[in-house]
Short mmCIF file of C-alpha atoms in Angstrom, two decimals:
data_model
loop_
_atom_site.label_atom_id
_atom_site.label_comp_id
_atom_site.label_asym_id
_atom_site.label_seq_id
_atom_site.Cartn_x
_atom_site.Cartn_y
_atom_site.Cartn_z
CA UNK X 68 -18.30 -9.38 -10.55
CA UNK X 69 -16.82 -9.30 -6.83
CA UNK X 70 -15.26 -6.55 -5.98
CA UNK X 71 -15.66 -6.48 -2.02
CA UNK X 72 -15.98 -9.42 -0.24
CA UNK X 73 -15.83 -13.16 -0.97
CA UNK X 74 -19.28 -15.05 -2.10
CA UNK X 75 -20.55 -17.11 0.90
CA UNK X 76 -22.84 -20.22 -0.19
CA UNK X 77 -26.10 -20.07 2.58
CA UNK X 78 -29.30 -21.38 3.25
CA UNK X 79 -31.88 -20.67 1.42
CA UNK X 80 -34.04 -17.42 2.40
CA UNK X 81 -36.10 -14.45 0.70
CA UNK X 82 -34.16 -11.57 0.41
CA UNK X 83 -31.93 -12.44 -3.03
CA UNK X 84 -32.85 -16.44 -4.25
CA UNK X 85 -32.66 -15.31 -7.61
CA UNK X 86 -28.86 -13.60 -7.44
CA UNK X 87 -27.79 -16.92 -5.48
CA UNK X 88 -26.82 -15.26 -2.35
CA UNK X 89 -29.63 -14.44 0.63
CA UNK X 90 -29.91 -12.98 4.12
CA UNK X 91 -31.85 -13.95 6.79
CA UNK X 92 -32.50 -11.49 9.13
CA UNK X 93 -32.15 -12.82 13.26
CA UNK X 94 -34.60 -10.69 14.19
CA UNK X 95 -38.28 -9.96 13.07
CA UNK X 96 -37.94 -6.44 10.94
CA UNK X 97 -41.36 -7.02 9.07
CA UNK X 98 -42.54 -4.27 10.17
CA UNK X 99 -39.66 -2.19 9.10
CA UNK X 100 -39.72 -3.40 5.59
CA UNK X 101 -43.56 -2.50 4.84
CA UNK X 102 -42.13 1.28 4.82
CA UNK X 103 -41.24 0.42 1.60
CA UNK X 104 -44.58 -0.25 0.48
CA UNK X 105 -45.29 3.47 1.12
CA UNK X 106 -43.15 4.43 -1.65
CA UNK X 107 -44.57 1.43 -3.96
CA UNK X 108 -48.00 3.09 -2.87
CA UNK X 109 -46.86 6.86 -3.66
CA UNK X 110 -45.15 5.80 -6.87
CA UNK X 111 -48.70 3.97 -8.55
CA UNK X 112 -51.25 7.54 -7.44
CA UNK X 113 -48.01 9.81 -8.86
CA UNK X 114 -47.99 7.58 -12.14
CA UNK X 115 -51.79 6.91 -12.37
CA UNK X 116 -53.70 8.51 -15.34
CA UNK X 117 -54.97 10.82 -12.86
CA UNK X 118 -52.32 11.99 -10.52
CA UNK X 119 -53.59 11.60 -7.26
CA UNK X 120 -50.85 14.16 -5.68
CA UNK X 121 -52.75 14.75 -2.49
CA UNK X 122 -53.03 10.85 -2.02
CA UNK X 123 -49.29 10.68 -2.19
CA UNK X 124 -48.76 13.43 0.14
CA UNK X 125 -51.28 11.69 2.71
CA UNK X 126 -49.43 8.62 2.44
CA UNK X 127 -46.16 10.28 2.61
CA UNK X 128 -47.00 12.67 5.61
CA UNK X 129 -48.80 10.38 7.29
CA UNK X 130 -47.92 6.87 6.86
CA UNK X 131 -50.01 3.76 5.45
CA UNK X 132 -48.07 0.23 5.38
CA UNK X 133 -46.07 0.61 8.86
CA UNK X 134 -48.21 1.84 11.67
CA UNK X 135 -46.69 4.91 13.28
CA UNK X 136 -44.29 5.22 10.87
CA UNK X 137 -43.86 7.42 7.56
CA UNK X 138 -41.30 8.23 5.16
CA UNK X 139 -41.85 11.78 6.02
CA UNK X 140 -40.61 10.93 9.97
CA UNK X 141 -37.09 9.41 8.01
CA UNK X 142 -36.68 12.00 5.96
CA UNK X 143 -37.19 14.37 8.82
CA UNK X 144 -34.72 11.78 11.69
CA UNK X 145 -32.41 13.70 14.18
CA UNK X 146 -29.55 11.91 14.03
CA UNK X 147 -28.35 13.75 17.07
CA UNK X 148 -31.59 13.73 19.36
CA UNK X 149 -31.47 9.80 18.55
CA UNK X 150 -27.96 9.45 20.76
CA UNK X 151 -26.25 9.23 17.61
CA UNK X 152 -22.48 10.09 18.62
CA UNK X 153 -20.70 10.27 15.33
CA UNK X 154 -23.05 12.44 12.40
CA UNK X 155 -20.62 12.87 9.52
CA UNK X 156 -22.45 10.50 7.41
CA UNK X 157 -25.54 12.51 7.37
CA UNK X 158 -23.34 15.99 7.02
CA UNK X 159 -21.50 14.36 4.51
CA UNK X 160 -25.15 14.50 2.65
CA UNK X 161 -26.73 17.83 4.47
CA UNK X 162 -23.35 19.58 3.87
CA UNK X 163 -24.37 19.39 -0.42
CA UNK X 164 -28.12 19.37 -0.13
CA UNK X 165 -29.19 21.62 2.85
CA UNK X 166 -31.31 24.60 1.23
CA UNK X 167 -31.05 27.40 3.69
CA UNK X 168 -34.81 26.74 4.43
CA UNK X 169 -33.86 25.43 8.42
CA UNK X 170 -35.51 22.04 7.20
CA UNK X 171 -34.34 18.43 6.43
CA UNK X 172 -32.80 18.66 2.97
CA UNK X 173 -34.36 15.33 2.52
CA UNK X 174 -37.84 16.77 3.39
CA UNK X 175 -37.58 19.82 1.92
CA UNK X 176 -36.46 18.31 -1.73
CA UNK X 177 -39.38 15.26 -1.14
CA UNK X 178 -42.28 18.05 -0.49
CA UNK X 179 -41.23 20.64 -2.73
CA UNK X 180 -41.06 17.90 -5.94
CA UNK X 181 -44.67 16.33 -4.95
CA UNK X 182 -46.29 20.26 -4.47
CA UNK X 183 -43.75 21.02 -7.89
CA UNK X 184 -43.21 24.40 -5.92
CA UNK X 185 -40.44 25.64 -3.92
CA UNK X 186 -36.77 24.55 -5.44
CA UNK X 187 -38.68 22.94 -7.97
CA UNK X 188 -41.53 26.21 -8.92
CA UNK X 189 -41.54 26.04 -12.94
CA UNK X 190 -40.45 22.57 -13.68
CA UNK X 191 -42.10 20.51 -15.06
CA UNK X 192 -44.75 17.83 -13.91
CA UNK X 193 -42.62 14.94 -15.58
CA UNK X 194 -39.52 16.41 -13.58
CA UNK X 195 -41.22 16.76 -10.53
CA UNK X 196 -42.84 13.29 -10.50
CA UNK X 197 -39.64 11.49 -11.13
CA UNK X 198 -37.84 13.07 -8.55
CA UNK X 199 -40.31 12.69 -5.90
CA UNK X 200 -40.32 8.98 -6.59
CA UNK X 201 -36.72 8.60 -6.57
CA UNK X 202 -35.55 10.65 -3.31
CA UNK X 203 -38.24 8.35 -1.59
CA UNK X 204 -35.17 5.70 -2.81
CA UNK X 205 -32.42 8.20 -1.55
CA UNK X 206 -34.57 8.59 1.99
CA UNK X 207 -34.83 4.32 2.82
CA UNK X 208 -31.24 4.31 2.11
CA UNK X 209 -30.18 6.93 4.22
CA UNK X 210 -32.35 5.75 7.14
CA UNK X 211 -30.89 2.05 6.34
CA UNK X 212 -27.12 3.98 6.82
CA UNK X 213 -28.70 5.48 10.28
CA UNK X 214 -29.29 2.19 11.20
CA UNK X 215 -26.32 1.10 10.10
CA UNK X 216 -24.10 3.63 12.16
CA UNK X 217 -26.29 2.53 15.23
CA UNK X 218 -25.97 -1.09 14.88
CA UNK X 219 -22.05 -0.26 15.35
CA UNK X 220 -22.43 2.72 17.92
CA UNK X 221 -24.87 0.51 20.38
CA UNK X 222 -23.44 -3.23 19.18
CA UNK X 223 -27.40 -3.78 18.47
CA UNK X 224 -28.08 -6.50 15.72
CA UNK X 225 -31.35 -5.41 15.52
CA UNK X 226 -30.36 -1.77 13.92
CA UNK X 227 -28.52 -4.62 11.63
CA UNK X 228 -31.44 -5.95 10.76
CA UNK X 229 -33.64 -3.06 10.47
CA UNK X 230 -30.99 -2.01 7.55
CA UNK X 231 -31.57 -4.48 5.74
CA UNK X 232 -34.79 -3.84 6.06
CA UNK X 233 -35.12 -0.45 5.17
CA UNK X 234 -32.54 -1.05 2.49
CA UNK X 235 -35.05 -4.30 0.64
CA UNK X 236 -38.03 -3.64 1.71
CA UNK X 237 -40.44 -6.71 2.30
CA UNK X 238 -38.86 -10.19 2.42
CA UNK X 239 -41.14 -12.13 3.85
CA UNK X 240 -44.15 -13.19 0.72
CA UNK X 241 -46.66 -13.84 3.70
CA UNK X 242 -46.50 -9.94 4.67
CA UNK X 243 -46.95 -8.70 0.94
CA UNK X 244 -46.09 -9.89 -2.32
CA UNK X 245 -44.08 -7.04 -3.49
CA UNK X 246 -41.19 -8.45 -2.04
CA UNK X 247 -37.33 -7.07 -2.68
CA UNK X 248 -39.30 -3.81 -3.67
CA UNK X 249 -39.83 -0.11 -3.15
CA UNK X 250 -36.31 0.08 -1.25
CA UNK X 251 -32.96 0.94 -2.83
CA UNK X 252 -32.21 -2.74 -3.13
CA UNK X 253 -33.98 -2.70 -5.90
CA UNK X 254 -32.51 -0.18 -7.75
CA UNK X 255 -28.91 -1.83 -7.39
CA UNK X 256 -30.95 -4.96 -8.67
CA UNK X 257 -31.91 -2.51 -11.96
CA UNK X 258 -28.53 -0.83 -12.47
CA UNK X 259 -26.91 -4.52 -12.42
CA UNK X 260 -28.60 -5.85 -14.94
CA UNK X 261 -27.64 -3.03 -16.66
CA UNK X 262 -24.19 -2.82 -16.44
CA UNK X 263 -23.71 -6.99 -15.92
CA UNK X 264 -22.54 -6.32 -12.37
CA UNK X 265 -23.46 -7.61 -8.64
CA UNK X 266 -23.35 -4.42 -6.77
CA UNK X 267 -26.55 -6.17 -4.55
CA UNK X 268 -25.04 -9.08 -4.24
CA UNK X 269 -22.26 -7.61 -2.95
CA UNK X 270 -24.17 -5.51 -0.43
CA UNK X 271 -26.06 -8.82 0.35
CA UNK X 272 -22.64 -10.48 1.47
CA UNK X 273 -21.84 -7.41 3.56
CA UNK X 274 -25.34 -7.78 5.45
CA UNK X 275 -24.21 -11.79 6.44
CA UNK X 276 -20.62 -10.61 6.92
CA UNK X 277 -22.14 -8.12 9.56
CA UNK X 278 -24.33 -10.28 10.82
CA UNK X 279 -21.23 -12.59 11.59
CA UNK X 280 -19.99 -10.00 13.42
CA UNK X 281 -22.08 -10.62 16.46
CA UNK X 282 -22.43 -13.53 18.60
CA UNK X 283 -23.76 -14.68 21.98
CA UNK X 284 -19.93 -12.83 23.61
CA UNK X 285 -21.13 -9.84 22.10
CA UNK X 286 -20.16 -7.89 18.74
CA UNK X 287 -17.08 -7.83 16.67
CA UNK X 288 -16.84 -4.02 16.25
CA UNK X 289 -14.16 -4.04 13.78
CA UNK X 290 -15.81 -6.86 11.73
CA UNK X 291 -18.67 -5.41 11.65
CA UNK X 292 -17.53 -1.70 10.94
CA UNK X 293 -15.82 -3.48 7.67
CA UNK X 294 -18.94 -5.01 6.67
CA UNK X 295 -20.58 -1.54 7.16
CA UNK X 296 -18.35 0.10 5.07
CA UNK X 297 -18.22 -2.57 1.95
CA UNK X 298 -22.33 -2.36 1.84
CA UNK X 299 -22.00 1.49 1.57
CA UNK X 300 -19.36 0.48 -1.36
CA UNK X 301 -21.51 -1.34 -3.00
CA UNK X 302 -24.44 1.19 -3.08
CA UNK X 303 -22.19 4.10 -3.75
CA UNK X 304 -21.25 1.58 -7.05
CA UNK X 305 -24.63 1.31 -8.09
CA UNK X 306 -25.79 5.24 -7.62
CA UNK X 307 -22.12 5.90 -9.76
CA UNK X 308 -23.63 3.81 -12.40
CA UNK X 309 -27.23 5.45 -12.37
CA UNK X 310 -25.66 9.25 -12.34
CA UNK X 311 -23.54 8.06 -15.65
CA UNK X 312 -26.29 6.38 -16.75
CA UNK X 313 -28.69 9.29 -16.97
CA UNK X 314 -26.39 11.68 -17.64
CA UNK X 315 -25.85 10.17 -21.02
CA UNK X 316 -29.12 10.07 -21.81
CA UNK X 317 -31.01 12.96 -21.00
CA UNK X 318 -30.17 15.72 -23.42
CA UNK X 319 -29.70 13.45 -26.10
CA UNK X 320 -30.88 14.88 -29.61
CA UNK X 321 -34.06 14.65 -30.94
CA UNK X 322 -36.08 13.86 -27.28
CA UNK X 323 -39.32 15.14 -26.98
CA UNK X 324 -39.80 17.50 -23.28
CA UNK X 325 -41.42 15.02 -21.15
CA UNK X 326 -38.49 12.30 -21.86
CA UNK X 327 -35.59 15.03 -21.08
CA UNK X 328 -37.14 16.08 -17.66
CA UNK X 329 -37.51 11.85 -16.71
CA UNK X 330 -34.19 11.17 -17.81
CA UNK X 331 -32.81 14.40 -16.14
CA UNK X 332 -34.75 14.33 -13.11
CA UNK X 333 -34.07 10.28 -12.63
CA UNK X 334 -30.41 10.87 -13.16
CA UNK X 335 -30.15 13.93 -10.89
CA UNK X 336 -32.12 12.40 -7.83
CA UNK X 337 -30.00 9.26 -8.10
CA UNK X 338 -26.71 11.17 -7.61
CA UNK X 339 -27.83 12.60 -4.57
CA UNK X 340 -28.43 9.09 -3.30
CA UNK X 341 -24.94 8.44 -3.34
CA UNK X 342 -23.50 11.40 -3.01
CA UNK X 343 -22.87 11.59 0.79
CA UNK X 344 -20.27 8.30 -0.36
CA UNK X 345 -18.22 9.94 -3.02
CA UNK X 346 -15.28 12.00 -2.85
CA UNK X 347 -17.01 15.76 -1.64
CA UNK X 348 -14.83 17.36 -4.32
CA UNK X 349 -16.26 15.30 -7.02
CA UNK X 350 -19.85 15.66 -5.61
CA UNK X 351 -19.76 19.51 -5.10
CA UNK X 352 -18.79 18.91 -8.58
CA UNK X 353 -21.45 17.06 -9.93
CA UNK X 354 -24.29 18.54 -8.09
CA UNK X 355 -23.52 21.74 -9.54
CA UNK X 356 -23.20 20.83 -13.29
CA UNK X 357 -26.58 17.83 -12.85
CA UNK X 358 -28.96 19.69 -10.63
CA UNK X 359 -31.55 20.76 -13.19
CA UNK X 360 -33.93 22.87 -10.75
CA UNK X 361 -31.91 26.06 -12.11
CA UNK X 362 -31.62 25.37 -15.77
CA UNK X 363 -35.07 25.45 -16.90
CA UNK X 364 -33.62 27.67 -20.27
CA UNK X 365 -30.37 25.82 -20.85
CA UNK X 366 -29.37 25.02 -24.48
CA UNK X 367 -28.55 21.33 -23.92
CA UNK X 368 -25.65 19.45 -25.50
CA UNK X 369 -25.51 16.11 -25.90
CA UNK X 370 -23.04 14.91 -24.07
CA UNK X 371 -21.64 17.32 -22.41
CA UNK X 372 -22.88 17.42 -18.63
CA UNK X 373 -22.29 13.26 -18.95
CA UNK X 374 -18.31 14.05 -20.06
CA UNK X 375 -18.06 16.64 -17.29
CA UNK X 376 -18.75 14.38 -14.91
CA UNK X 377 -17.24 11.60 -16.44
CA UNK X 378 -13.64 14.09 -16.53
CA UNK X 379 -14.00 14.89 -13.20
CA UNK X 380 -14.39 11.41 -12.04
CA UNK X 381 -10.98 10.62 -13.49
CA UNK X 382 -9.54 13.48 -12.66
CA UNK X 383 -9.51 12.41 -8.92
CA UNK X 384 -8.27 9.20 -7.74
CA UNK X 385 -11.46 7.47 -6.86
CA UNK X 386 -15.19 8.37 -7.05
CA UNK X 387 -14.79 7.78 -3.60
CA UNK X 388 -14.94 4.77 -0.68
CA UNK X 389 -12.07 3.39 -2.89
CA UNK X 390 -14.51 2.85 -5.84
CA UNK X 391 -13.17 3.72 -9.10
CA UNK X 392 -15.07 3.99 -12.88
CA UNK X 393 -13.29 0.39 -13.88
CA UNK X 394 -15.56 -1.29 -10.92
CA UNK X 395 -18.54 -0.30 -12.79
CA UNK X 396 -18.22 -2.02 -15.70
CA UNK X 397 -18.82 1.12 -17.59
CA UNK X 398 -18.32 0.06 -20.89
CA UNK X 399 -20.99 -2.70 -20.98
CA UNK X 400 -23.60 -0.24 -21.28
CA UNK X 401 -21.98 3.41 -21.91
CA UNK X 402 -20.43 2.05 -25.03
CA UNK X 403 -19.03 4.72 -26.84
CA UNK X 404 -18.38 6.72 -23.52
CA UNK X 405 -14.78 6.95 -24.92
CA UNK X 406 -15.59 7.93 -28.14
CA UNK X 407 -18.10 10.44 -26.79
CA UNK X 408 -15.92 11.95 -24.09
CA UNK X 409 -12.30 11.62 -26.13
CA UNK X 410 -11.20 9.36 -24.41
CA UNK X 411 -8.09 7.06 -25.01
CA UNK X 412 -8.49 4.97 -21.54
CA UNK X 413 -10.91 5.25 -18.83
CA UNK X 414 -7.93 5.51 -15.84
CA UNK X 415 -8.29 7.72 -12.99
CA UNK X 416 -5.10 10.60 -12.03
CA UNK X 417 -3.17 9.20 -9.39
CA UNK X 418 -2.22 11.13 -6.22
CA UNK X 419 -4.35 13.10 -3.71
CA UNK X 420 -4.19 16.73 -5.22
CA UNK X 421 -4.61 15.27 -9.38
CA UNK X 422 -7.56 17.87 -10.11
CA UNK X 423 -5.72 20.70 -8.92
CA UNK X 424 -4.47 21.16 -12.84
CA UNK X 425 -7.68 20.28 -13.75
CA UNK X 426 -9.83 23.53 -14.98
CA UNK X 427 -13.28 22.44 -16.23
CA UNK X 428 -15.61 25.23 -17.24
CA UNK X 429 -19.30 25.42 -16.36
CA UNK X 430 -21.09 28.43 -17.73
CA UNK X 431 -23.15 29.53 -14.28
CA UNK X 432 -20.42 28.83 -11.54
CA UNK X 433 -17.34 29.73 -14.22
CA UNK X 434 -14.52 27.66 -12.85
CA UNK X 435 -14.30 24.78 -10.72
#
């Protein structure tokens, strides 16, 4: 399923064999890429039999995989100090997610989840583990976009590279074994096989269609700015799928606790991923009626958050970045979302202003 760019057939390399499409990056980003590994690292002492929380901070805080480098230093990056001229991708994110503390939102939410204090003080240890793993996902693919607003900025095809790294994780089998892991790649790799789409693929072809954007008279600005902009597309796609994904399942009836805070927590954390790429109506939205850090004593519904969101989706004209709900295959694996939400088509409201007649109701914020 192509939705933005044309399939390229290339040499053989390590980053996607498997999907038929691969990149090669000019540069060496090895290094780069073993960040990943952090988060692969984190993710086995959070799920071991025996927590080992203070392991995962360590590693976290401090670094293991990457020398003088830690997740904690991208979650914590200064766009600004870095020379960075235009910042609206990371307010686009900071504008939802900032918590009044003065700190990185992406810090704050990655330190209060592993501690299970702070925004997160009475959840649950299922909830909290979950969503410490998974805005370790939402923090490599924000520091891939850094990159990727830098690569334009400077014309530098090594912030190109370093994307992709940051974005896959290892490529290279001689550096680690876990390769195409631990990054978001990975979870676009999940959500397709879900859904029977190519959302990776597609981000793969907009990593060589950047790439093609510079040559030995310099960059293609404009080329390259597209190619930008379709791999942000294509991960928006996938983090669209996971929030309807999750949102469908987690209060569904008869789960047990521990299954409701995974699902809700997994679903939740994924949004924000993607949020900084949607339309900010829809994600104001969305954050509001999904963020489960303040409804610990809700009476859940099944169903109802999912159709909320799934309303408000087509009540606007696009989830955003021109991506609509009939690019995501929807249907393949939400297959009664019609039936569930009442439904007759799944078609998004045409024009700019279409939610302005529409009123959905959400108990704690009343109107929105």
């Amino acid at each position: 399923m192509k939705l933005f760019s044309a399939s390229l057939a290339l040499a053989v390399s390590v980053a996607a064999a498997d999907e038929g499409l691969t990149y090669t990056p000019n540069n060496d980003v090895t290094s780069h890429s073993k960040v990943a590994l952090d988060q692969l690292d984190i993710k086995a002492l959070i799920d071991a039999e025996t927590p080992d929380i203070a392991g995962a901070i360590d590693i976290y805080t401090n670094g293991s995989n990457r020398e003088g480098s830690s997740l904690q230093g991208m979650a914590r990056k200064d766009w600004v100090a870095a020379g960075v001229e235009d910042v609206s991708e990371y307010d686009a994110y900071a504008a939802l997610f900032n918590q009044g503390d003065g700190e990185p939102f992406l810090d704050s939410f990655n330190l209060d989840a592993m501690h299970c204090n702070g925004t997160f003080a009475g959840q649950t240890a299922d909830m909290c583990a979950i969503a410490a793993k998974k805005n370790l996902l939402c923090t490599g693919l924000q520091y891939a976009q850094y990159e990727g607003v830098k690569a334009i900025q400077f014309g530098n095809e090594k912030n190109w590279d370093e994307l992709f790294a940051f974005w896959n994780g290892v490529y290279d089998p001689a550096v680690d074994t876990r390769v195409d892991s631990g990054g978001p790649g990975a979870v676009q790799k999940s959500r397709d096989s879900d859904f029977e789409t190519s959302f990776r693929e597609d981000a793969i072809q907009a990593l060589i269609d950047g790439q093609k954007a510079f040559s030995k008279d310099g960059v293609d600005k404009k080329k390259l700015t597209e190619a930008y902009d379709d791999f942000k597309k294509a991960n928006l796609a996938t983090f669209a799928q996971a929030t309807l994904k999750y949102s469908a399942l987690f209060d569904e009836a008869g789960l047990e606790q521990a299954k409701i805070d995974k699902k809700w927590g997994e679903g939740y954390t994924y949004f924000r991923c993607g949020a900084g790429l949607m339309d900010p109506e829809l994600a104001l939205y969305i954050n509001y009626v999904l963020d489960p850090r303040d409804k610990k004593d809700m009476t859940l519904t099944p169903k109802e958050t999912h159709c909320k969101i799934v309303n408000k989706m087509l009540s606007l004209p696009e989830i955003g970045m021109g991506v609509k709900m009939s690019d995501l295959s929807i249907e393949t694996y939400l297959t009664t979302i019609k039936e569930d939400c009442g439904l007759d088509k799944i078609e998004h409201a045409k024009g700019p202003n279409s939610s302005k007649n529409e009123r959905i109701y959400i108990p704690f914020i009343g109107f929105l």
